[in-house]
Short mmCIF file of C-alpha atoms in Angstrom, two decimals:
data_model
loop_
_atom_site.label_atom_id
_atom_site.label_comp_id
_atom_site.label_asym_id
_atom_site.label_seq_id
_atom_site.Cartn_x
_atom_site.Cartn_y
_atom_site.Cartn_z
CA UNK A 1496 -3.04 33.80 -31.85
CA UNK A 1497 -0.36 35.29 -33.92
CA UNK A 1498 -1.09 35.87 -37.68
CA UNK A 1499 1.30 36.18 -41.10
CA UNK A 1500 -0.96 38.00 -43.73
CA UNK A 1501 0.46 38.45 -47.08
CA UNK A 1502 -2.15 41.24 -48.47
CA UNK A 1503 -2.65 42.98 -51.76
CA UNK A 1504 -1.44 46.78 -51.87
CA UNK A 1505 -2.55 48.68 -55.22
CA UNK A 1506 -2.71 52.59 -54.66
CA UNK A 1507 -5.04 52.97 -57.91
CA UNK A 1508 -6.16 51.43 -60.74
CA UNK A 1509 -3.08 51.95 -62.84
CA UNK A 1510 -0.35 50.54 -60.20
CA UNK A 1511 0.58 47.72 -60.81
CA UNK A 1512 0.08 46.46 -57.28
CA UNK A 1513 1.79 43.70 -55.14
CA UNK A 1514 1.86 41.08 -52.29
CA UNK A 1515 2.72 43.23 -48.66
CA UNK A 1516 3.17 41.03 -45.74
CA UNK A 1517 2.30 41.98 -42.20
CA UNK A 1518 3.05 40.40 -38.68
CA UNK A 1519 -0.53 40.84 -36.46
CA UNK A 1520 -0.52 39.84 -32.39
CA UNK A 1521 -3.52 39.49 -30.31
CA UNK A 1522 -5.63 37.85 -32.67
CA UNK A 1523 -8.79 36.50 -31.25
CA UNK A 1524 -9.98 33.14 -32.45
CA UNK A 1525 -13.69 34.78 -31.82
CA UNK A 1526 -12.96 37.74 -34.56
CA UNK A 1527 -14.34 37.55 -37.78
CA UNK A 1528 -11.97 37.84 -40.50
CA UNK A 1529 -12.92 41.49 -41.35
CA UNK A 1530 -12.58 42.13 -37.54
CA UNK A 1531 -8.87 40.98 -37.46
CA UNK A 1532 -8.28 43.72 -40.86
CA UNK A 1533 -9.65 46.15 -38.34
CA UNK A 1534 -7.55 45.71 -36.11
CA UNK A 1535 -4.82 45.17 -38.51
CA UNK A 1536 -5.85 48.78 -40.05
CA UNK A 1537 -5.74 50.18 -36.06
CA UNK A 1538 -2.41 48.97 -35.89
CA UNK A 1539 -1.35 50.47 -39.25
CA UNK A 1540 -3.13 54.12 -38.63
CA UNK A 1541 -0.85 54.54 -35.02
CA UNK A 1542 2.04 53.70 -37.44
CA UNK A 1543 1.32 56.54 -39.92
CA UNK A 1544 0.77 53.71 -42.44
CA UNK A 1545 -1.97 53.43 -45.08
CA UNK A 1546 -4.39 51.27 -44.01
CA UNK A 1547 -5.69 48.51 -46.10
CA UNK A 1548 -8.73 49.46 -48.01
CA UNK A 1549 -11.83 46.72 -47.99
CA UNK A 1550 -15.57 46.44 -48.80
CA UNK A 1551 -17.93 45.86 -46.03
CA UNK A 1552 -21.28 46.92 -45.30
CA UNK A 1553 -23.63 44.69 -43.21
CA UNK A 1554 -21.41 41.90 -42.22
CA UNK A 1555 -23.90 39.48 -41.72
CA UNK A 1556 -23.15 37.48 -44.52
CA UNK A 1557 -26.64 38.98 -46.37
CA UNK A 1558 -24.60 42.15 -48.65
CA UNK A 1559 -21.64 40.58 -50.73
CA UNK A 1560 -19.85 43.38 -50.09
CA UNK A 1561 -16.77 41.80 -48.67
CA UNK A 1562 -15.93 39.60 -50.90
CA UNK A 1563 -11.76 38.85 -51.32
CA UNK A 1564 -9.75 36.10 -52.24
CA UNK A 1565 -8.31 34.13 -48.60
CA UNK A 1566 -5.52 31.56 -49.48
CA UNK A 1567 -6.80 31.17 -53.33
CA UNK A 1568 -10.55 30.85 -52.67
CA UNK A 1569 -12.94 33.45 -52.57
CA UNK A 1570 -15.06 34.10 -49.39
CA UNK A 1571 -11.58 32.17 -47.53
CA UNK A 1572 -14.15 28.52 -47.25
CA UNK A 1573 -13.69 28.66 -43.50
CA UNK A 1574 -10.08 28.20 -43.51
CA UNK A 1575 -8.13 25.13 -45.06
CA UNK A 1576 -9.94 22.62 -42.68
CA UNK A 1577 -13.31 22.07 -43.61
CA UNK A 1578 -14.94 24.57 -46.23
CA UNK A 1579 -18.45 25.71 -45.73
CA UNK A 1580 -20.44 28.19 -47.66
CA UNK A 1581 -19.94 31.13 -45.92
CA UNK A 1582 -18.63 35.06 -46.88
CA UNK A 1583 -15.75 36.72 -45.93
CA UNK A 1584 -17.43 38.39 -43.18
CA UNK A 1585 -19.33 35.78 -41.36
CA UNK A 1586 -15.53 33.76 -41.40
CA UNK A 1587 -14.05 33.75 -38.20
CA UNK A 1588 -10.50 33.60 -37.02
CA UNK A 1589 -10.60 30.15 -35.14
CA UNK A 1590 -10.62 28.60 -38.41
CA UNK A 1591 -6.88 29.37 -38.72
CA UNK A 1592 -4.28 27.66 -36.71
CA UNK A 1593 -2.12 30.50 -34.59
CA UNK A 1594 0.85 30.91 -36.60
CA UNK A 1595 -0.73 30.33 -39.67
CA UNK A 1596 0.31 32.46 -43.09
CA UNK A 1597 -2.63 33.99 -44.93
CA UNK A 1598 -2.92 35.19 -48.13
CA UNK A 1599 -5.45 37.98 -49.28
CA UNK A 1600 -6.42 39.38 -52.47
CA UNK A 1601 -9.27 41.03 -53.94
CA UNK A 1602 -11.54 39.57 -57.19
CA UNK A 1603 -9.04 39.36 -59.88
CA UNK A 1604 -11.10 39.74 -63.55
CA UNK A 1605 -11.31 42.09 -65.78
CA UNK A 1606 -14.32 43.16 -65.68
CA UNK A 1607 -14.12 43.95 -62.26
CA UNK A 1608 -10.74 46.40 -62.57
CA UNK A 1609 -9.36 47.58 -58.75
CA UNK A 1610 -10.27 50.76 -57.25
CA UNK A 1611 -7.36 50.29 -54.39
CA UNK A 1612 -6.03 47.02 -52.36
CA UNK A 1613 -8.63 45.39 -52.16
CA UNK A 1614 -12.03 47.00 -53.58
CA UNK A 1615 -13.02 46.66 -56.75
CA UNK A 1616 -15.21 47.97 -59.33
CA UNK A 1617 -18.33 45.46 -59.53
CA UNK A 1618 -21.24 47.78 -61.33
CA UNK A 1619 -20.62 45.24 -64.10
CA UNK A 1620 -23.18 43.53 -62.41
CA UNK A 1621 -25.64 45.70 -61.81
CA UNK A 1622 -25.05 46.74 -65.52
CA UNK A 1623 -26.33 43.17 -65.72
CA UNK A 1624 -29.62 43.14 -63.48
CA UNK A 1625 -30.34 46.69 -65.47
CA UNK A 1626 -30.40 45.15 -68.79
CA UNK A 1627 -32.83 42.84 -67.59
CA UNK A 1628 -35.39 45.73 -67.54
CA UNK A 1629 -39.31 46.08 -65.38
CA UNK A 1630 -41.59 43.38 -64.32
CA UNK A 1631 -45.23 43.77 -65.91
CA UNK A 1632 -47.54 43.67 -62.64
CA UNK A 1633 -50.85 44.94 -62.32
CA UNK A 1634 -51.38 47.95 -59.66
CA UNK A 1635 -53.81 47.85 -56.76
CA UNK A 1636 -54.50 46.38 -54.10
CA UNK A 1637 -52.21 43.15 -53.25
CA UNK A 1638 -54.00 39.69 -54.13
CA UNK A 1639 -55.30 36.95 -51.66
CA UNK A 1640 -51.70 35.10 -50.89
CA UNK A 1641 -53.37 31.92 -53.01
CA UNK A 1642 -55.19 33.61 -55.91
CA UNK A 1643 -51.93 32.52 -58.61
CA UNK A 1644 -51.17 29.10 -57.74
CA UNK A 1645 -47.27 28.54 -57.90
CA UNK A 1646 -45.59 24.34 -58.39
CA UNK A 1647 -43.57 23.46 -55.71
CA UNK A 1648 -41.07 22.94 -57.50
CA UNK A 1649 -40.62 25.95 -59.34
CA UNK A 1650 -41.30 28.35 -56.58
CA UNK A 1651 -38.25 26.09 -54.75
CA UNK A 1652 -35.63 26.74 -58.06
CA UNK A 1653 -36.96 31.02 -57.92
CA UNK A 1654 -36.32 30.49 -53.98
CA UNK A 1655 -32.95 29.46 -54.26
CA UNK A 1656 -31.91 31.33 -57.18
CA UNK A 1657 -33.14 34.61 -55.19
CA UNK A 1658 -31.11 34.29 -52.40
CA UNK A 1659 -28.04 35.41 -54.70
CA UNK A 1660 -26.56 38.65 -53.25
CA UNK A 1661 -24.28 39.36 -56.00
CA UNK A 1662 -20.62 39.35 -54.39
CA UNK A 1663 -19.23 38.15 -57.39
CA UNK A 1664 -17.73 34.73 -55.43
CA UNK A 1665 -18.41 32.98 -58.80
CA UNK A 1666 -16.80 35.65 -61.15
CA UNK A 1667 -13.38 35.43 -58.94
CA UNK A 1668 -13.35 31.44 -58.70
CA UNK A 1669 -13.77 31.24 -62.95
CA UNK A 1670 -11.12 30.28 -64.63
CA UNK A 1671 -12.94 32.02 -67.55
CA UNK A 1672 -14.35 35.26 -65.42
CA UNK A 1673 -17.52 34.13 -65.84
CA UNK A 1674 -20.89 35.40 -64.69
CA UNK A 1675 -22.74 33.15 -66.17
CA UNK A 1676 -23.92 31.48 -62.09
CA UNK A 1677 -24.92 35.31 -61.24
CA UNK A 1678 -26.75 36.11 -64.35
CA UNK A 1679 -28.88 33.17 -64.05
CA UNK A 1680 -29.73 33.56 -60.66
CA UNK A 1681 -30.97 36.54 -61.50
CA UNK A 1682 -32.95 35.29 -65.21
CA UNK A 1683 -34.26 32.33 -63.04
CA UNK A 1684 -35.66 33.58 -60.27
CA UNK A 1685 -38.11 35.61 -62.47
CA UNK A 1686 -38.26 32.90 -65.25
CA UNK A 1687 -39.65 29.91 -62.46
CA UNK A 1688 -42.65 32.26 -61.55
CA UNK A 1689 -45.95 33.70 -63.54
CA UNK A 1690 -45.06 37.72 -62.38
CA UNK A 1691 -41.42 36.86 -64.81
CA UNK A 1692 -43.60 35.82 -67.93
CA UNK A 1693 -44.50 39.29 -69.75
CA UNK A 1694 -40.34 39.66 -70.07
CA UNK A 1695 -38.88 36.65 -69.56
CA UNK A 1696 -37.70 35.99 -73.24
CA UNK A 1697 -36.52 39.97 -73.91
CA UNK A 1698 -35.17 39.77 -70.31
CA UNK A 1699 -32.51 37.10 -71.34
CA UNK A 1700 -31.27 38.29 -74.39
CA UNK A 1701 -31.05 41.23 -73.07
CA UNK A 1702 -29.23 40.18 -70.20
CA UNK A 1703 -26.71 37.26 -71.86
CA UNK A 1704 -25.70 40.50 -74.24
CA UNK A 1705 -24.46 42.50 -71.59
CA UNK A 1706 -23.40 40.14 -69.51
CA UNK A 1707 -20.76 39.78 -72.73
CA UNK A 1708 -20.58 43.65 -73.32
CA UNK A 1709 -19.00 43.85 -69.76
CA UNK A 1710 -16.17 41.40 -71.33
CA UNK A 1711 -16.77 39.05 -68.29
CA UNK A 1712 -15.38 35.42 -70.01
CA UNK A 1713 -17.30 32.35 -71.37
CA UNK A 1714 -19.12 29.65 -69.05
CA UNK A 1715 -17.18 25.89 -69.64
CA UNK A 1716 -19.14 24.75 -66.84
CA UNK A 1717 -16.03 24.03 -64.63
CA UNK A 1718 -18.40 24.37 -61.74
CA UNK A 1719 -15.62 26.63 -59.43
CA UNK A 1720 -18.48 29.26 -59.36
CA UNK A 1721 -20.96 26.64 -57.96
CA UNK A 1722 -18.51 25.62 -55.18
CA UNK A 1723 -17.50 28.83 -53.81
CA UNK A 1724 -21.06 30.67 -54.07
CA UNK A 1725 -22.19 31.74 -50.30
CA UNK A 1726 -25.45 31.45 -50.93
CA UNK A 1727 -25.66 27.46 -52.50
CA UNK A 1728 -26.83 28.41 -55.34
CA UNK A 1729 -26.71 25.28 -57.65
CA UNK A 1730 -24.64 24.88 -61.20
CA UNK A 1731 -28.24 23.50 -62.68
CA UNK A 1732 -29.28 27.66 -62.78
CA UNK A 1733 -27.21 27.86 -66.06
CA UNK A 1734 -28.71 24.93 -67.45
CA UNK A 1735 -31.88 27.13 -66.97
CA UNK A 1736 -30.57 30.20 -68.60
CA UNK A 1737 -29.45 28.44 -71.59
CA UNK A 1738 -33.13 26.67 -72.16
CA UNK A 1739 -34.58 30.32 -72.50
CA UNK A 1740 -31.98 31.87 -73.79
CA UNK A 1741 -32.67 29.39 -76.75
CA UNK A 1742 -35.81 29.41 -76.52
CA UNK A 1743 -36.13 33.01 -76.97
CA UNK A 1744 -34.32 32.81 -80.55
CA UNK A 1745 -37.38 31.12 -81.33
CA UNK A 1746 -40.29 33.19 -79.92
CA UNK A 1747 -41.84 36.35 -80.50
CA UNK A 1748 -41.03 39.43 -77.14
CA UNK A 1749 -42.93 39.25 -75.66
CA UNK A 1750 -45.58 36.86 -72.81
CA UNK A 1751 -43.95 33.68 -72.92
CA UNK A 1752 -46.31 30.61 -73.86
#
């Protein structure tokens, strides 16, 4: 395959940045998107040019480090023909036609400063999680599997929220640059479980306050976040955050009723 690439190049946070065009031959349809970028970088290095900087780690769709905007869609959505929830590293080049032009950009949000090329600083998401603090548990031997009964619906909601990998695609897709889907997933994960109850009210207030302090935009329920989430976190998760936040205004810090 022959692929035409338009890639965002930016030396550092202060640089203005621009789209640079490349043509890449010999691309196999079995290559992942990141392997295609690896091939491009091998060619650029051989020509004495700077390789394109991008983030990656597990390359198994688990860590979320690989996120870039492909043709205007965070993670690419399996090309343009059949949108499927996926991470960039699990997107394969067979999703694109021979001769395609692909535009690749970093996450663009005020809370995600661009460090170089396609790499952004997503530490704001880490700080939101850190603001949630600890979870109170009794130390000692592990309890029996069925010693604490959990409603099936609540456990399923907790599990669905826990699948969030913190990639930031929701922020990149939102016209407001909101991280409410991410923050609500982290809050809902613990809010649905007995272990998360002692600090539940304090947690939601602290995490939402940190979310605002990081400069993320406000949520207006557009839904683009859920549409591009590679793990399918539902939009209704934000409703759970809102319910907990409202409840926290009328309850004392401490164990949730």
